[in-house]
Structures are given as structure tokens and as C-alpha cells.
Amino acid sequence: MKIDYKGKKALVRVDFNVPLDSNFNITDDTRIRGALPTIRHILDNGGAAILMSHLGRPTKKLLPDGSIDKEKFTLNHVVGHLSELLNVKVKFCNELVGDKAQKMAAGLQPGEVLVLENTRFEPGETKGDESLAKQLAKLGDVYVNDAFGTAHRAHASTTTVAQFFGKGEKEFGFLMDAEVKAAQKMLRNPPRPLTAIIGGAKVSDKILLLERLIDFVDNLLIGGGMAYTFVKAQGGNVGKSLVEEDKQELALTLLEKAKNKGVQLLLPEDSAIADQFDNSAKVSSANSHAIPDGWMGLDIGEKARKAYAGVVHDSKAILWNGPMGVFEMDNFAAGTKAIAKAVAKATQKGAFSLVGGGDSVAAVNQMGLADEISHVSTGGGAMLEFLEGKELPGIKAIEE
Ligand code: AMP
């Protein structure tokens, strides 16, 4: 971070969208911890921090009378824990903008922290409303965006607000900067061979990503439910595995494109199969092209795990998005776990690894391997869009 924060009030967009239990206790504070280095940097350099974030989707879960459930979605839920983590008594304003917010922001002294109310209590937030952004901009002298998870949304607090700050008055926080650098390294100048491992439920969710990856990866390993659309398109028998009938032609086009570009595209040779979509279902294994009728592939099989781990092992850059199977069910988590271990091992040997996308990140965290990956992304959708080659409005707004 380059701005001189001495005597300045920094308006900081953070991602404090943390999960809460029914008593509003934070059940996972990863996102809050992720923002601490940026907040501390501002305070340590003589500035004050005005923090804004969304929490949940308050406008999607209105009270019976049509109003916002402020008790449930107030950002005040994070204030106590943030105070403990920072060792600073954090102030809270129950408005995002307005007289009170202005007064509290104006009175803030160096070293102090103010949390504003949930950005999504204001209808203008998700619309990227200019007058809301202008009111927000008035609260701070400089603007910092450290919320990579919402960088793909052109909201008032993530994007529009930045236009009211000139060059040198806005920058990325440390978390955002690390995300952008990791993704850029993967896209622009990755060490090779570069292997992408793509899993998850459906081809349709990742068409753009797959198309784009074929342009620049050396190996593309496909797992998860989406593999069966490819296998079926090739004429395989996949039983009652998840198949998107209308994506078979696309699957064939992708296979052809990979061949023409010299990309090694692998599908799982074998699968862990079940007679039902259930952890207590009967389990067996089969060649992925010969899954018996009435059975479905719910994880990559042992041969596939070995083959994929071998490719990962020989890679210098690894990009992983999406689980290899229904990893939420213990019986079908082995493929995802094997990949997580292989990526960690390759990283230990010096490969650069980036894990992005909610479920693969969850798998890596569950296995306690996050520290053994070069970069674990905090922004599922944002990272996906970045890797697809889209320009993220929250990033562009800082850079222009
Ligand atoms: P995505 O959000 O696209 O990364 O997909 C993640 C979801 O895909 C997880 O909830 C997995 O349970 C699911 N999934 C992975 N493999 C399979 C499979 N073989 N059949 C059905 N669902 C799967």
C-alpha cells in the first residue's frame, strides 16, 4: 500500500460478510482476519479507518411487513470481535450515510476505527447508485478496496465510490492486492507446465472458464459432475450420473479445441459410483465409460486420482477450481482430498498454486492445507470471473 495515511481518514471497503449462528455469533472469522493487515497498516501509519461492508442479503430476506430485518443483518454483529482482534475499541454507526455517519466520521481521530451499517440496507448499493456513492465518498479522504469477494459487482461501495477519488487517493488493500497479483501471475506469465484442475457440478457454470483455460494451459484435468457430460458425449455409458444433455455438443467442441491446441485434457478413467445420491448409498467403482444403469458417478476413482496426482506433481503452476466429487459426503470426498494433497505437495516442491472457488477452498481449509497452497482465494465468483478474462469493475475503478 502506497498512500501516506498520516492524519487521513481512510474509507475502506472490506468483506465482513461472515457466517453467523442463530445467536449472531460469528462461526468463521476468516474474512475479518483477512482484512486486519490493511486496517492495521492504516492505523499504524497515523490514519483512521472507516469500514464498510455488506452482510448477507437483507433485501432478499425481508420481514413480513416488507422492511429490512435490521436485527439480523446489522454489521454491529462484527464490532465486538473486531475490537478484540484489533485491540482497539471499534465504534459503530447504525447508518451507512446521513448526518450521524457524517458526524461520527468527522470526529474520528487517528488510530480510531468506525464500522458503518450494512451497505445493503441502502437500496442504492447494489444498483451502483451515484448519489449514495457520493455521500459515502464524503466520509473519507482516501478510499481503499480490500473486498475481493465483491470486486465483480459494480456496487456503490465497491465501484462507483472510487470515481470520487483521484489517482493517489485510492488503492487496493493487502488482501485485494494479493488476489489480483496471484490471478495475474496465473494469467500472464505462469511457470510451466501449467495445469488446471476443474471440477464441480455442471459444465454450464464453467463454460467460459474451460474455453479460456484451453487457450493457455498445458494440462486440463476435469472431475466432478461435469466430467460425465464429456464422457457421455464421447459415447460412454454413465448410468444416472449428472449429465447436461444440451451441453454434449459443447463438450465435444472443447475436446476438439484442446486437441488442436495441444492441451492434454484428461477425464477420469474410473469413478466411485453409488446407487443413490446419498452418503449411505451402496458404493462401488467402475470405468467412467461403463457405469452400470441405475448407478451414478459421485467421485473420481482410484486410477484417476493417481493419474491426476501424477500430472499435478510434474507441474510448475496449478490452478484448481471445483471439487472432484460430492465431497460434502464422506464416501465421495477421497478424490477431492487426493487432489488437495497433491497440490500441497507440488507447492512444497516449488510450484505456484492458486485455489479459487468456494468448494475447493472449503476442501483445502477442512484438510488444514491452506498454508501449503501459494494462494487460496477468498473470492469464489470474483476469482472465477477474473480467470475467465473479464474485467472486474471493483478492480478497474481503482486502476483507472
Ligand atoms: P461448483 O459450485 O460448480 O464448484 O460445484 C460444487 C458442487 O458440485 C458440490 O456441491 C459437489 O457436491 C457437486 N458435485 C461434485 N461432483 C459431483 C458429481 N459427480 N455428481 C453430482 N454433484 C457433484
Short mmCIF file of C-alpha atoms and ligand atoms in Angstrom, two decimals:
data_model
loop_
_atom_site.label_atom_id
_atom_site.label_comp_id
_atom_site.label_asym_id
_atom_site.label_seq_id
_atom_site.Cartn_x
_atom_site.Cartn_y
_atom_site.Cartn_z
CA MET A 1 0.00 0.00 0.00
CA LYS A 2 1.43 3.36 -1.05
CA ILE A 3 -0.80 6.12 0.29
CA ASP A 4 0.50 8.19 3.21
CA TYR A 5 -2.26 7.72 5.79
CA LYS A 6 -0.95 10.20 8.35
CA GLY A 7 -3.83 12.34 9.57
CA LYS A 8 -6.15 10.86 6.92
CA LYS A 9 -9.48 9.15 7.21
CA ALA A 10 -9.50 6.07 5.01
CA LEU A 11 -12.85 4.83 3.74
CA VAL A 12 -12.25 1.11 3.43
CA ARG A 13 -14.49 -1.41 1.66
CA VAL A 14 -13.90 -4.71 3.46
CA ASP A 15 -15.64 -8.06 3.17
CA PHE A 16 -17.11 -8.76 6.59
CA ASN A 17 -19.82 -10.98 5.13
CA VAL A 18 -19.23 -13.67 7.76
CA PRO A 19 -21.46 -16.61 8.69
CA LEU A 20 -23.41 -16.15 11.95
CA ASP A 21 -25.21 -18.68 14.15
CA SER A 22 -28.76 -18.16 15.43
CA ASN A 23 -27.43 -16.06 18.33
CA PHE A 24 -25.47 -13.89 15.89
CA ASN A 25 -22.12 -15.29 16.94
CA ILE A 26 -19.53 -15.40 14.17
CA THR A 27 -18.89 -19.01 13.21
CA ASP A 28 -15.98 -18.35 10.83
CA ASP A 29 -13.98 -15.13 11.10
CA THR A 30 -11.61 -15.80 8.17
CA ARG A 31 -12.84 -12.77 6.25
CA ILE A 32 -12.43 -10.42 9.20
CA ARG A 33 -8.91 -11.70 9.84
CA GLY A 34 -8.16 -11.26 6.16
CA ALA A 35 -8.78 -7.52 6.41
CA LEU A 36 -6.69 -6.95 9.56
CA PRO A 37 -3.32 -6.26 7.87
CA THR A 38 -4.86 -3.45 5.82
CA ILE A 39 -6.67 -1.90 8.80
CA ARG A 40 -3.57 -2.16 10.98
CA HIS A 41 -1.43 -0.60 8.28
CA ILE A 42 -3.72 2.45 8.13
CA LEU A 43 -3.78 2.83 11.92
CA ASP A 44 -0.05 2.24 12.35
CA ASN A 45 0.65 4.96 9.80
CA GLY A 46 -1.33 7.59 11.66
CA GLY A 47 -4.67 7.23 9.89
CA ALA A 48 -8.22 6.39 10.95
CA ALA A 49 -10.32 3.68 9.29
CA ILE A 50 -13.98 3.91 8.32
CA LEU A 51 -15.07 0.41 7.40
CA MET A 52 -18.00 -0.53 5.21
CA SER A 53 -19.21 -3.98 4.19
CA HIS A 54 -22.31 -5.91 3.31
CA LEU A 55 -23.53 -8.77 5.48
CA GLY A 56 -25.88 -11.36 3.99
CA ARG A 57 -28.69 -10.45 1.63
CA PRO A 58 -31.01 -8.29 3.70
CA THR A 59 -33.22 -7.27 0.78
CA LYS A 60 -33.82 -10.92 -0.15
CA LYS A 61 -34.99 -11.83 3.36
CA LEU A 62 -37.40 -9.07 4.33
CA LEU A 63 -39.60 -9.14 7.43
CA PRO A 64 -43.33 -9.95 6.91
CA ASP A 65 -44.10 -6.20 6.83
CA GLY A 66 -41.67 -5.75 3.94
CA SER A 67 -38.98 -3.98 5.95
CA ILE A 68 -35.34 -4.97 6.39
CA ASP A 69 -34.52 -7.27 9.29
CA LYS A 70 -32.01 -4.93 10.88
CA GLU A 71 -31.54 -7.03 13.99
CA LYS A 72 -30.44 -9.98 11.90
CA PHE A 73 -28.31 -8.20 9.33
CA THR A 74 -26.76 -5.34 11.29
CA LEU A 75 -22.99 -5.05 10.91
CA ASN A 76 -22.87 -4.39 14.65
CA HIS A 77 -22.55 -8.19 14.96
CA VAL A 78 -18.89 -7.98 13.95
CA VAL A 79 -17.89 -4.98 16.06
CA GLY A 80 -17.11 -6.79 19.33
CA HIS A 81 -14.95 -9.42 17.69
CA LEU A 82 -13.18 -6.86 15.51
CA SER A 83 -12.38 -4.80 18.63
CA GLU A 84 -10.79 -7.87 20.22
CA LEU A 85 -8.77 -8.74 17.13
CA LEU A 86 -7.50 -5.19 16.66
CA ASN A 87 -7.19 -4.42 20.34
CA VAL A 88 -8.94 -1.12 19.64
CA LYS A 89 -12.41 -0.14 20.80
CA VAL A 90 -14.19 -0.05 17.45
CA LYS A 91 -17.06 2.45 17.07
CA PHE A 92 -20.27 1.61 15.27
CA CYS A 93 -22.70 3.85 13.41
CA ASN A 94 -26.16 2.44 12.76
CA GLU A 95 -26.32 4.33 9.47
CA LEU A 96 -24.28 3.96 6.29
CA VAL A 97 -24.71 7.55 5.20
CA GLY A 98 -26.57 10.51 6.72
CA ASP A 99 -25.96 13.12 9.40
CA LYS A 100 -24.94 10.70 12.11
CA ALA A 101 -22.48 8.86 9.86
CA GLN A 102 -21.00 12.17 8.75
CA LYS A 103 -20.62 13.40 12.32
CA MET A 104 -19.04 10.19 13.56
CA ALA A 105 -16.68 10.06 10.58
CA ALA A 106 -15.71 13.71 11.00
CA GLY A 107 -14.93 13.22 14.69
CA LEU A 108 -12.75 10.17 14.14
CA GLN A 109 -9.19 10.57 15.45
CA PRO A 110 -6.02 8.91 14.14
CA GLY A 111 -5.83 5.32 15.37
CA GLU A 112 -9.62 5.02 15.64
CA VAL A 113 -11.90 2.67 13.74
CA LEU A 114 -15.53 3.18 12.78
CA VAL A 115 -17.78 0.50 11.30
CA LEU A 116 -20.72 1.75 9.25
CA GLU A 117 -24.04 -0.08 8.92
CA ASN A 118 -24.59 -2.85 6.34
CA THR A 119 -24.16 -1.34 2.86
CA ARG A 120 -27.05 -3.42 1.57
CA PHE A 121 -29.54 -1.68 3.86
CA GLU A 122 -29.39 1.08 1.23
CA PRO A 123 -31.27 0.19 -1.96
CA GLY A 124 -28.75 2.21 -3.98
CA GLU A 125 -25.85 -0.06 -3.04
CA THR A 126 -26.45 -2.94 -5.45
CA LYS A 127 -27.56 -0.51 -8.16
CA GLY A 128 -24.21 1.28 -8.01
CA ASP A 129 -26.13 4.48 -7.26
CA GLU A 130 -24.10 7.62 -7.80
CA SER A 131 -25.66 9.82 -5.14
CA LEU A 132 -25.16 7.12 -2.49
CA ALA A 133 -21.54 6.72 -3.63
CA LYS A 134 -21.03 10.48 -3.43
CA GLN A 135 -22.32 10.57 0.15
CA LEU A 136 -20.02 7.69 1.04
CA ALA A 137 -17.05 9.40 -0.58
CA LYS A 138 -17.60 12.45 1.62
CA LEU A 139 -16.84 10.37 4.71
CA GLY A 140 -13.19 9.70 3.88
CA ASP A 141 -10.13 11.47 2.48
CA VAL A 142 -8.94 8.38 0.65
CA TYR A 143 -10.56 5.12 -0.50
CA VAL A 144 -9.24 1.59 -0.08
CA ASN A 145 -10.83 -1.50 -1.57
CA ASP A 146 -9.93 -4.73 0.22
CA ALA A 147 -13.06 -6.71 -0.67
CA PHE A 148 -12.02 -9.00 -3.49
CA GLY A 149 -15.11 -11.19 -2.96
CA THR A 150 -17.33 -8.40 -4.30
CA ALA A 151 -14.91 -6.98 -6.90
CA HIS A 152 -17.04 -8.43 -9.70
CA ARG A 153 -20.03 -6.34 -8.62
CA ALA A 154 -20.43 -2.73 -9.71
CA HIS A 155 -21.96 -1.65 -6.42
CA ALA A 156 -21.88 1.83 -4.89
CA SER A 157 -19.39 0.91 -2.13
CA THR A 158 -17.18 -1.32 -4.31
CA THR A 159 -17.01 0.59 -7.58
CA THR A 160 -18.98 3.83 -8.01
CA VAL A 161 -17.49 5.42 -4.89
CA ALA A 162 -13.97 5.15 -6.36
CA GLN A 163 -14.75 7.68 -9.09
CA PHE A 164 -14.92 10.40 -6.42
CA PHE A 165 -11.26 9.84 -5.54
CA GLY A 166 -8.39 10.83 -7.80
CA LYS A 167 -5.25 8.87 -8.60
CA GLY A 168 -3.12 8.67 -5.46
CA GLU A 169 -6.25 8.87 -3.29
CA LYS A 170 -7.37 5.28 -3.81
CA GLU A 171 -5.69 1.91 -3.71
CA PHE A 172 -6.10 -1.82 -3.07
CA GLY A 173 -5.71 -3.18 0.43
CA PHE A 174 -3.24 -6.02 1.02
CA LEU A 175 -5.81 -8.79 0.62
CA MET A 176 -7.12 -7.46 -2.67
CA ASP A 177 -3.61 -6.85 -3.92
CA ALA A 178 -2.57 -10.43 -3.17
CA GLU A 179 -5.63 -11.80 -5.00
CA VAL A 180 -5.04 -9.65 -8.05
CA LYS A 181 -1.33 -10.49 -8.18
CA ALA A 182 -1.96 -14.24 -7.85
CA ALA A 183 -4.56 -14.24 -10.61
CA GLN A 184 -2.40 -12.08 -12.86
CA LYS A 185 0.60 -14.33 -12.35
CA MET A 186 -1.50 -17.29 -13.43
CA LEU A 187 -2.89 -15.50 -16.47
CA ARG A 188 0.07 -13.50 -17.69
CA ASN A 189 3.28 -15.30 -17.06
CA PRO A 190 2.84 -18.62 -15.29
CA PRO A 191 5.69 -21.04 -14.76
CA ARG A 192 5.17 -24.13 -16.92
CA PRO A 193 3.89 -26.73 -17.23
CA LEU A 194 0.62 -25.15 -16.09
CA THR A 195 -2.15 -27.49 -15.01
CA ALA A 196 -5.76 -26.51 -14.36
CA ILE A 197 -7.98 -28.83 -12.36
CA ILE A 198 -11.62 -28.05 -12.85
CA GLY A 199 -14.46 -29.79 -11.04
CA GLY A 200 -17.87 -29.05 -9.64
CA ALA A 201 -21.37 -29.91 -10.59
CA LYS A 202 -22.03 -28.56 -14.05
CA VAL A 203 -20.31 -27.77 -17.32
CA SER A 204 -22.77 -24.91 -17.83
CA ASP A 205 -21.39 -22.98 -14.83
CA LYS A 206 -17.85 -23.11 -16.16
CA ILE A 207 -18.11 -22.91 -19.95
CA LEU A 208 -16.28 -19.61 -20.21
CA LEU A 209 -13.58 -20.74 -17.82
CA LEU A 210 -13.00 -24.01 -19.69
CA GLU A 211 -12.88 -22.26 -23.05
CA ARG A 212 -10.41 -19.72 -21.82
CA LEU A 213 -8.21 -22.23 -20.00
CA ILE A 214 -7.76 -24.28 -23.15
CA ASP A 215 -6.13 -21.20 -24.67
CA PHE A 216 -3.25 -21.16 -22.23
CA VAL A 217 -2.89 -24.22 -20.00
CA ASP A 218 -0.73 -27.26 -20.73
CA ASN A 219 -2.94 -29.77 -18.91
CA LEU A 220 -6.63 -29.65 -18.08
CA LEU A 221 -7.90 -32.20 -15.58
CA ILE A 222 -11.66 -32.48 -15.37
CA GLY A 223 -13.53 -34.00 -12.44
CA GLY A 224 -16.79 -33.67 -10.54
CA GLY A 225 -20.25 -34.00 -12.03
CA MET A 226 -19.26 -32.13 -15.17
CA ALA A 227 -17.00 -34.98 -16.28
CA TYR A 228 -19.99 -37.18 -17.12
CA THR A 229 -21.34 -34.79 -19.73
CA PHE A 230 -17.98 -35.16 -21.52
CA VAL A 231 -17.92 -38.95 -21.11
CA LYS A 232 -21.47 -39.32 -22.39
CA ALA A 233 -20.72 -37.04 -25.33
CA GLN A 234 -17.87 -39.39 -26.24
CA GLY A 235 -20.34 -42.27 -26.32
CA GLY A 236 -19.72 -43.61 -22.82
CA ASN A 237 -22.32 -45.19 -20.56
CA VAL A 238 -22.69 -43.04 -17.47
CA GLY A 239 -25.78 -44.59 -15.86
CA LYS A 240 -27.74 -41.97 -13.97
CA SER A 241 -24.75 -39.67 -13.39
CA LEU A 242 -25.31 -35.94 -13.65
CA VAL A 243 -25.42 -35.09 -17.37
CA GLU A 244 -26.37 -31.89 -19.13
CA GLU A 245 -27.79 -33.25 -22.34
CA ASP A 246 -27.73 -29.88 -24.06
CA LYS A 247 -24.04 -29.39 -23.32
CA GLN A 248 -22.76 -32.53 -25.01
CA GLU A 249 -22.01 -30.82 -28.27
CA LEU A 250 -20.13 -28.10 -26.44
CA ALA A 251 -18.17 -30.80 -24.58
CA LEU A 252 -17.11 -32.30 -27.91
CA THR A 253 -16.10 -28.88 -29.20
CA LEU A 254 -13.96 -28.31 -26.10
CA LEU A 255 -12.31 -31.72 -26.53
CA GLU A 256 -11.55 -30.89 -30.15
CA LYS A 257 -10.24 -27.44 -29.27
CA ALA A 258 -7.94 -28.93 -26.63
CA LYS A 259 -6.60 -31.42 -29.16
CA ASN A 260 -5.91 -28.71 -31.73
CA LYS A 261 -4.12 -26.56 -29.17
CA GLY A 262 -2.00 -29.44 -27.89
CA VAL A 263 -3.58 -29.30 -24.43
CA GLN A 264 -3.66 -32.58 -22.56
CA LEU A 265 -7.31 -32.80 -21.43
CA LEU A 266 -7.95 -35.68 -19.05
CA LEU A 267 -11.27 -37.12 -17.97
CA PRO A 268 -11.43 -39.53 -15.01
CA GLU A 269 -10.66 -43.03 -16.24
CA ASP A 270 -12.66 -44.53 -13.38
CA SER A 271 -15.25 -43.35 -10.87
CA ALA A 272 -16.53 -44.09 -7.40
CA ILE A 273 -20.17 -44.92 -8.10
CA ALA A 274 -23.31 -45.17 -5.97
CA ASP A 275 -26.85 -46.39 -6.48
CA GLN A 276 -28.24 -43.22 -4.90
CA PHE A 277 -27.22 -39.62 -4.25
CA ASP A 278 -26.64 -40.37 -0.59
CA ASN A 279 -23.70 -40.97 1.71
CA SER A 280 -25.26 -44.23 2.88
CA ALA A 281 -25.85 -45.47 -0.67
CA LYS A 282 -24.30 -48.70 -1.97
CA VAL A 283 -20.82 -47.84 -3.27
CA SER A 284 -18.69 -49.43 -5.97
CA SER A 285 -16.24 -48.43 -8.65
CA ALA A 286 -16.36 -48.54 -12.43
CA ASN A 287 -14.70 -47.39 -15.59
CA SER A 288 -16.23 -43.95 -16.19
CA HIS A 289 -17.33 -45.07 -19.68
CA ALA A 290 -19.10 -48.15 -18.35
CA ILE A 291 -21.16 -47.07 -15.37
CA PRO A 292 -23.99 -49.61 -14.99
CA ASP A 293 -27.60 -48.45 -15.40
CA GLY A 294 -29.06 -47.30 -12.10
CA TRP A 295 -25.65 -46.15 -10.80
CA MET A 296 -24.06 -42.72 -10.79
CA GLY A 297 -20.52 -41.40 -10.62
CA LEU A 298 -20.04 -39.34 -7.45
CA ASP A 299 -16.25 -39.09 -7.29
CA ILE A 300 -13.21 -39.72 -9.44
CA GLY A 301 -11.90 -43.26 -8.98
CA GLU A 302 -8.57 -44.54 -7.72
CA LYS A 303 -6.88 -44.73 -11.13
CA ALA A 304 -7.97 -41.19 -11.94
CA ARG A 305 -6.71 -39.93 -8.57
CA LYS A 306 -3.30 -41.43 -9.27
CA ALA A 307 -3.17 -40.12 -12.82
CA TYR A 308 -4.26 -36.60 -11.81
CA ALA A 309 -1.86 -36.51 -8.85
CA GLY A 310 0.96 -37.51 -11.21
CA VAL A 311 0.22 -34.63 -13.59
CA VAL A 312 -0.05 -32.21 -10.68
CA HIS A 313 3.23 -33.47 -9.29
CA ASP A 314 5.04 -32.63 -12.53
CA SER A 315 3.51 -29.14 -12.82
CA LYS A 316 5.10 -25.79 -12.04
CA ALA A 317 1.83 -23.88 -11.85
CA ILE A 318 -1.51 -25.28 -10.69
CA LEU A 319 -4.92 -23.71 -10.78
CA TRP A 320 -7.74 -25.54 -9.01
CA ASN A 321 -11.44 -24.71 -9.07
CA GLY A 322 -14.20 -27.09 -8.01
CA PRO A 323 -14.33 -30.41 -6.16
CA MET A 324 -13.66 -33.77 -7.85
CA GLY A 325 -16.76 -35.34 -6.34
CA VAL A 326 -19.57 -34.85 -3.87
CA PHE A 327 -17.02 -34.09 -1.19
CA GLU A 328 -19.67 -32.98 1.32
CA MET A 329 -20.40 -36.72 1.69
CA ASP A 330 -17.51 -38.60 3.33
CA ASN A 331 -17.79 -41.56 0.98
CA PHE A 332 -17.21 -39.36 -2.05
CA ALA A 333 -14.56 -37.00 -0.72
CA ALA A 334 -11.47 -39.10 -1.45
CA GLY A 335 -10.88 -37.67 -4.96
CA THR A 336 -11.03 -34.08 -3.76
CA LYS A 337 -8.77 -34.90 -0.82
CA ALA A 338 -6.24 -36.62 -3.08
CA ILE A 339 -6.10 -33.55 -5.31
CA ALA A 340 -5.73 -31.20 -2.31
CA LYS A 341 -2.80 -33.29 -1.07
CA ALA A 342 -1.19 -33.44 -4.50
CA VAL A 343 -1.46 -29.65 -4.95
CA ALA A 344 0.07 -29.07 -1.50
CA LYS A 345 2.90 -31.48 -2.27
CA ALA A 346 3.68 -29.89 -5.63
CA THR A 347 3.68 -26.47 -3.95
CA GLN A 348 6.18 -27.74 -1.42
CA LYS A 349 8.39 -28.73 -4.36
CA GLY A 350 8.24 -25.16 -5.66
CA ALA A 351 5.14 -25.00 -7.86
CA PHE A 352 2.90 -21.92 -7.76
CA SER A 353 -0.64 -22.92 -6.79
CA LEU A 354 -3.88 -20.99 -6.76
CA VAL A 355 -7.07 -22.48 -5.36
CA GLY A 356 -10.17 -20.46 -6.13
CA GLY A 357 -13.87 -21.19 -5.95
CA GLY A 358 -15.92 -21.80 -2.84
CA ASP A 359 -15.95 -25.59 -2.61
CA SER A 360 -12.32 -26.34 -3.40
CA VAL A 361 -11.32 -23.62 -0.93
CA ALA A 362 -13.57 -25.26 1.69
CA ALA A 363 -11.92 -28.62 0.99
CA VAL A 364 -8.42 -27.20 1.38
CA ASN A 365 -9.42 -25.46 4.62
CA GLN A 366 -11.13 -28.56 6.02
CA MET A 367 -7.96 -30.53 5.44
CA GLY A 368 -5.81 -27.89 7.11
CA LEU A 369 -3.78 -27.47 3.92
CA ALA A 370 -4.45 -23.78 3.25
CA ASP A 371 -0.96 -22.77 4.40
CA GLU A 372 0.59 -25.20 1.96
CA ILE A 373 -1.01 -23.57 -1.10
CA SER A 374 0.60 -20.47 -2.64
CA HIS A 375 -2.67 -18.57 -2.78
CA VAL A 376 -6.13 -19.55 -1.52
CA SER A 377 -8.62 -17.10 -2.93
CA THR A 378 -11.28 -15.50 -0.74
CA GLY A 379 -13.47 -14.61 -3.69
CA GLY A 380 -15.20 -17.51 -5.41
CA GLY A 381 -17.26 -15.72 -8.05
CA ALA A 382 -14.81 -12.85 -8.39
CA MET A 383 -11.85 -15.17 -8.95
CA LEU A 384 -13.81 -17.19 -11.49
CA GLU A 385 -14.66 -14.07 -13.47
CA PHE A 386 -11.09 -12.81 -13.26
CA LEU A 387 -9.75 -16.11 -14.61
CA GLU A 388 -12.37 -16.05 -17.35
CA GLY A 389 -10.66 -12.90 -18.51
CA LYS A 390 -13.41 -10.49 -17.52
CA GLU A 391 -12.59 -7.02 -16.29
CA LEU A 392 -13.79 -6.74 -12.69
CA PRO A 393 -15.44 -3.37 -12.03
CA GLY A 394 -14.08 -3.09 -8.48
CA ILE A 395 -10.53 -3.52 -9.77
CA LYS A 396 -10.92 -1.26 -12.77
CA ALA A 397 -12.35 1.51 -10.58
CA ILE A 398 -9.13 1.64 -8.56
CA GLU A 399 -6.80 1.30 -11.52
CA GLU A 400 -8.32 3.96 -13.78
P1 AMP B 1 -19.46 -25.95 -8.10
O1 AMP B 1 -20.19 -24.98 -7.22
O2 AMP B 1 -19.82 -25.87 -9.53
O3 AMP B 1 -17.97 -25.93 -7.86
O4 AMP B 1 -19.97 -27.37 -7.69
C1 AMP B 1 -19.79 -27.89 -6.41
C2 AMP B 1 -20.78 -28.98 -6.18
O5 AMP B 1 -20.62 -29.99 -7.15
C3 AMP B 1 -20.61 -29.63 -4.84
O6 AMP B 1 -21.73 -29.36 -4.05
C4 AMP B 1 -20.49 -31.10 -5.17
O7 AMP B 1 -21.23 -31.92 -4.31
C5 AMP B 1 -21.05 -31.19 -6.57
N1 AMP B 1 -20.53 -32.35 -7.29
C6 AMP B 1 -19.25 -32.70 -7.45
N2 AMP B 1 -19.14 -33.87 -8.11
C7 AMP B 1 -20.39 -34.29 -8.37
C8 AMP B 1 -20.93 -35.43 -9.02
N3 AMP B 1 -20.14 -36.38 -9.52
N4 AMP B 1 -22.27 -35.53 -9.12
C9 AMP B 1 -23.07 -34.58 -8.60
N5 AMP B 1 -22.61 -33.46 -7.98
C10 AMP B 1 -21.29 -33.32 -7.85
#
